[in-house]
Short mmCIF file of C-alpha atoms in Angstrom, two decimals:
data_model
loop_
_atom_site.label_atom_id
_atom_site.label_comp_id
_atom_site.label_asym_id
_atom_site.label_seq_id
_atom_site.Cartn_x
_atom_site.Cartn_y
_atom_site.Cartn_z
CA UNK A 1 2.53 -1.16 30.04
CA UNK A 2 0.09 -1.19 26.96
CA UNK A 3 1.08 -4.11 24.61
CA UNK A 4 1.84 -3.18 21.24
CA UNK A 5 0.84 -5.70 18.72
CA UNK A 6 4.57 -7.53 18.43
CA UNK A 7 3.58 -8.82 22.08
CA UNK A 8 0.31 -10.09 20.53
CA UNK A 9 1.73 -11.55 17.23
CA UNK A 10 4.48 -13.43 17.27
CA UNK A 11 6.21 -16.12 15.31
CA UNK A 12 4.64 -19.61 16.20
CA UNK A 13 1.40 -17.93 16.89
CA UNK A 14 -1.52 -19.59 15.28
CA UNK A 15 -4.39 -16.81 13.77
CA UNK A 16 -7.73 -18.16 13.00
CA UNK A 17 -5.62 -21.19 11.49
CA UNK A 18 -3.04 -19.42 10.25
CA UNK A 19 0.29 -20.10 11.57
CA UNK A 20 2.71 -16.68 11.96
CA UNK A 21 6.03 -17.38 10.32
CA UNK A 22 7.81 -14.45 10.08
CA UNK A 23 7.10 -10.49 9.94
CA UNK A 24 7.45 -8.98 6.37
CA UNK A 25 6.86 -5.55 7.01
CA UNK A 26 4.80 -2.40 8.55
CA UNK A 27 3.28 0.96 7.64
CA UNK A 28 1.24 3.62 9.19
CA UNK A 29 -2.20 1.56 8.52
CA UNK A 30 -0.84 -2.00 9.94
CA UNK A 31 1.93 -4.90 10.41
CA UNK A 32 2.19 -7.52 7.42
CA UNK A 33 3.13 -10.85 8.57
CA UNK A 34 3.94 -14.22 6.70
CA UNK A 35 1.92 -16.85 7.23
CA UNK A 36 1.18 -20.63 6.40
CA UNK A 37 -2.45 -22.58 5.91
CA UNK A 38 -2.30 -26.34 4.77
CA UNK A 39 0.99 -25.56 3.22
CA UNK A 40 -0.05 -22.47 1.48
CA UNK A 41 1.67 -19.39 2.04
CA UNK A 42 -0.27 -15.92 2.55
CA UNK A 43 0.59 -11.77 4.10
CA UNK A 44 -1.71 -11.54 7.02
CA UNK A 45 -2.51 -7.62 7.29
CA UNK A 46 -2.99 -6.74 10.79
CA UNK A 47 -4.91 -3.10 11.62
CA UNK A 48 -6.04 -1.53 14.90
CA UNK A 49 -9.38 -0.16 14.12
CA UNK A 50 -9.29 1.46 17.75
CA UNK A 51 -5.93 3.41 16.42
CA UNK A 52 -6.33 4.24 12.49
CA UNK A 53 -10.14 3.87 12.67
CA UNK A 54 -12.41 2.71 9.36
CA UNK A 55 -9.05 2.92 7.31
CA UNK A 56 -8.97 -0.98 7.26
CA UNK A 57 -12.27 -1.43 6.03
CA UNK A 58 -11.50 1.12 3.13
CA UNK A 59 -8.74 -0.70 1.87
CA UNK A 60 -11.26 -3.92 1.92
CA UNK A 61 -13.40 -2.12 -0.23
CA UNK A 62 -10.66 -1.35 -2.47
CA UNK A 63 -9.32 -4.48 -3.36
CA UNK A 64 -12.42 -6.34 -4.02
CA UNK A 65 -12.57 -3.94 -6.98
CA UNK A 66 -9.42 -5.71 -8.67
CA UNK A 67 -8.51 -8.94 -10.22
CA UNK A 68 -5.27 -7.56 -11.78
CA UNK A 69 -1.54 -9.25 -11.82
CA UNK A 70 -0.17 -6.26 -10.89
CA UNK A 71 -2.55 -5.78 -8.01
CA UNK A 72 -2.40 -7.39 -4.83
CA UNK A 73 -5.55 -9.73 -4.41
CA UNK A 74 -7.71 -9.85 -1.26
CA UNK A 75 -8.55 -13.37 -0.52
CA UNK A 76 -10.65 -12.46 2.85
CA UNK A 77 -10.55 -10.88 5.80
CA UNK A 78 -12.01 -11.23 9.71
CA UNK A 79 -11.80 -10.11 13.17
CA UNK A 80 -9.11 -11.36 15.80
CA UNK A 81 -8.95 -12.50 18.51
CA UNK A 82 -12.36 -14.08 18.39
CA UNK A 83 -13.56 -13.83 21.25
CA UNK A 84 -12.95 -10.00 21.86
CA UNK A 85 -11.78 -8.92 18.32
CA UNK A 86 -9.14 -6.19 18.30
CA UNK A 87 -7.99 -6.11 15.05
CA UNK A 88 -9.02 -6.33 11.74
CA UNK A 89 -6.93 -9.14 10.02
CA UNK A 90 -6.80 -8.62 5.63
CA UNK A 91 -5.77 -12.11 4.19
CA UNK A 92 -3.89 -11.27 0.96
CA UNK A 93 -1.78 -13.24 -1.72
CA UNK A 94 2.02 -13.61 -0.79
CA UNK A 95 3.99 -11.91 -3.39
CA UNK A 96 7.75 -13.36 -3.02
CA UNK A 97 9.95 -10.59 -3.79
CA UNK A 98 12.05 -7.39 -3.11
CA UNK A 99 10.60 -4.22 -3.09
CA UNK A 100 11.17 -2.02 -6.29
CA UNK A 101 14.07 -0.02 -4.99
CA UNK A 102 15.74 -3.54 -3.28
CA UNK A 103 15.34 -4.78 -6.75
CA UNK A 104 17.42 -1.91 -8.49
CA UNK A 105 20.02 -2.00 -6.25
CA UNK A 106 20.57 -5.83 -6.60
CA UNK A 107 20.15 -5.98 -10.31
CA UNK A 108 21.20 -2.08 -11.60
CA UNK A 109 18.64 -2.29 -14.31
CA UNK A 110 19.01 -0.69 -17.95
CA UNK A 111 16.62 2.10 -18.63
CA UNK A 112 15.07 -0.43 -21.11
CA UNK A 113 14.70 -3.02 -18.38
CA UNK A 114 13.15 -0.03 -16.07
CA UNK A 115 10.35 0.82 -18.71
CA UNK A 116 9.58 -2.81 -19.60
CA UNK A 117 8.99 -3.11 -15.76
CA UNK A 118 6.72 -0.35 -15.00
CA UNK A 119 4.72 -0.24 -18.47
CA UNK A 120 2.80 -3.37 -16.67
CA UNK A 121 2.20 -1.04 -13.79
CA UNK A 122 1.00 1.63 -15.78
CA UNK A 123 -1.68 -0.27 -17.35
CA UNK A 124 -2.60 -1.61 -13.81
CA UNK A 125 -2.50 2.19 -12.50
CA UNK A 126 -4.79 3.18 -15.55
CA UNK A 127 -7.67 0.11 -14.88
CA UNK A 128 -7.64 1.07 -10.87
CA UNK A 129 -8.12 5.11 -11.83
CA UNK A 130 -10.78 4.17 -14.38
CA UNK A 131 -12.91 2.36 -11.49
CA UNK A 132 -12.58 5.93 -9.47
CA UNK A 133 -9.65 4.47 -7.12
CA UNK A 134 -6.42 6.47 -6.11
CA UNK A 135 -3.78 4.51 -4.34
CA UNK A 136 -2.66 8.36 -2.88
CA UNK A 137 0.66 6.42 -1.91
CA UNK A 138 2.52 5.39 -4.72
CA UNK A 139 6.07 4.74 -3.57
CA UNK A 140 9.06 2.18 -4.04
CA UNK A 141 8.02 0.63 -0.51
CA UNK A 142 4.57 -0.31 -2.21
CA UNK A 143 5.49 -1.87 -5.17
CA UNK A 144 7.18 -5.67 -5.10
CA UNK A 145 8.80 -7.39 -8.32
CA UNK A 146 7.55 -11.34 -8.34
CA UNK A 147 11.09 -13.16 -7.79
CA UNK A 148 9.97 -15.59 -10.62
CA UNK A 149 8.50 -13.37 -13.28
CA UNK A 150 10.10 -10.10 -12.69
CA UNK A 151 6.71 -8.65 -12.85
CA UNK A 152 5.48 -5.76 -10.66
CA UNK A 153 2.87 -6.13 -8.02
CA UNK A 154 1.12 -3.06 -6.37
CA UNK A 155 0.46 -3.34 -2.62
CA UNK A 156 -1.08 -1.46 0.43
CA UNK A 157 -4.20 0.31 -0.48
CA UNK A 158 -3.97 1.56 3.22
CA UNK A 159 -4.31 5.41 1.96
CA UNK A 160 -6.73 5.06 -0.97
CA UNK A 161 -9.80 6.48 -1.84
CA UNK A 162 -12.60 5.10 -3.93
CA UNK A 163 -15.97 7.19 -5.28
CA UNK A 164 -18.65 6.51 -2.60
CA UNK A 165 -16.28 5.75 0.18
CA UNK A 166 -16.27 8.22 3.20
CA UNK A 167 -13.52 10.28 3.84
CA UNK A 168 -11.24 9.13 6.89
CA UNK A 169 -9.15 12.00 7.59
CA UNK A 170 -9.65 15.87 7.29
CA UNK A 171 -6.25 16.84 6.45
CA UNK A 172 -5.30 18.94 4.06
CA UNK A 173 -3.39 16.69 1.94
CA UNK A 174 -3.89 13.04 1.08
CA UNK A 175 -1.55 11.03 3.13
CA UNK A 176 1.40 10.49 0.92
CA UNK A 177 5.40 10.40 1.48
CA UNK A 178 6.37 14.02 0.92
CA UNK A 179 9.22 13.28 -1.78
CA UNK A 180 6.18 12.02 -3.97
CA UNK A 181 3.76 14.81 -3.60
CA UNK A 182 3.06 17.05 -6.41
CA UNK A 183 4.08 20.48 -6.85
CA UNK A 184 0.41 21.46 -7.09
CA UNK A 185 -0.43 19.72 -3.79
CA UNK A 186 2.94 21.41 -1.93
CA UNK A 187 1.56 24.63 -3.41
CA UNK A 188 -2.21 24.31 -2.36
CA UNK A 189 -0.78 23.33 1.19
CA UNK A 190 1.52 26.82 1.46
CA UNK A 191 -1.22 29.24 0.01
CA UNK A 192 -1.46 31.95 2.03
CA UNK A 193 -5.05 32.63 2.94
CA UNK A 194 -5.68 28.81 2.66
CA UNK A 195 -9.27 28.30 4.62
CA UNK A 196 -9.39 25.88 7.27
CA UNK A 197 -10.74 22.22 6.68
CA UNK A 198 -10.00 23.03 2.69
CA UNK A 199 -8.49 19.89 1.17
CA UNK A 200 -6.20 19.51 -1.95
CA UNK A 201 -8.51 17.30 -4.54
CA UNK A 202 -5.92 14.60 -5.07
CA UNK A 203 -6.29 13.59 -8.64
CA UNK A 204 -5.03 10.88 -11.32
CA UNK A 205 -2.38 13.92 -11.88
CA UNK A 206 -1.17 13.75 -8.74
CA UNK A 207 -0.75 9.63 -8.70
CA UNK A 208 1.32 10.23 -12.30
CA UNK A 209 3.54 12.92 -10.71
CA UNK A 210 4.45 10.08 -8.41
CA UNK A 211 5.14 7.50 -10.90
CA UNK A 212 7.24 9.83 -12.16
CA UNK A 213 9.61 10.37 -9.27
CA UNK A 214 9.73 6.62 -8.93
CA UNK A 215 11.19 6.19 -12.77
CA UNK A 216 13.75 9.48 -11.73
CA UNK A 217 15.10 7.88 -8.64
CA UNK A 218 15.05 4.63 -10.71
CA UNK A 219 17.32 5.91 -13.20
CA UNK A 220 19.62 8.42 -10.97
CA UNK A 221 19.49 6.72 -7.56
CA UNK A 222 17.90 10.31 -5.98
CA UNK A 223 14.56 12.26 -5.52
CA UNK A 224 14.22 15.04 -7.81
CA UNK A 225 13.35 17.45 -4.89
#
């Protein structure tokens, strides 16, 4: 039987000097674990290149461009295990706090509170976009709210794109949750006569639509479509 990542990375395991404490979450491009080293906490993201290809390296290239309070910081990376590297491991700052939607359910914020929270996120996205970077998977699960400051932090650039980075997929649409896709991208996908290999040109407008969906869900507790 083929081993899963849970068989390899377990609480109590030591990975390159980092002691694994517990699993924080999982996505389409990797699993994230809370780890401790010399008393400090980190988030380690384990990516299996044999499964997801070059997506992990793309995330490294993208996160190296950012130094913003509202974007998770990449602190380093390494290959693991040392003898026979199987995983690409991203060492990121640990952001204690719930996801955006979990925070909203717990606090039941007013519209003013929501706008105050999302405004710095909008400024962070503007800076990211100015550098030619698109997140392409903007959703509630990819935004954390810091426990102490109550500020949003954008995480998981595994599906991101950047000028000068080769494409990692030939799919017609960017890898994003269907509930956050813009009407233009859906119309493109459903268009009769669409040529094989033709791709929707994902843009800032698509990202802003996803941001609008976020605000809609936070205000109404349901998706617009």
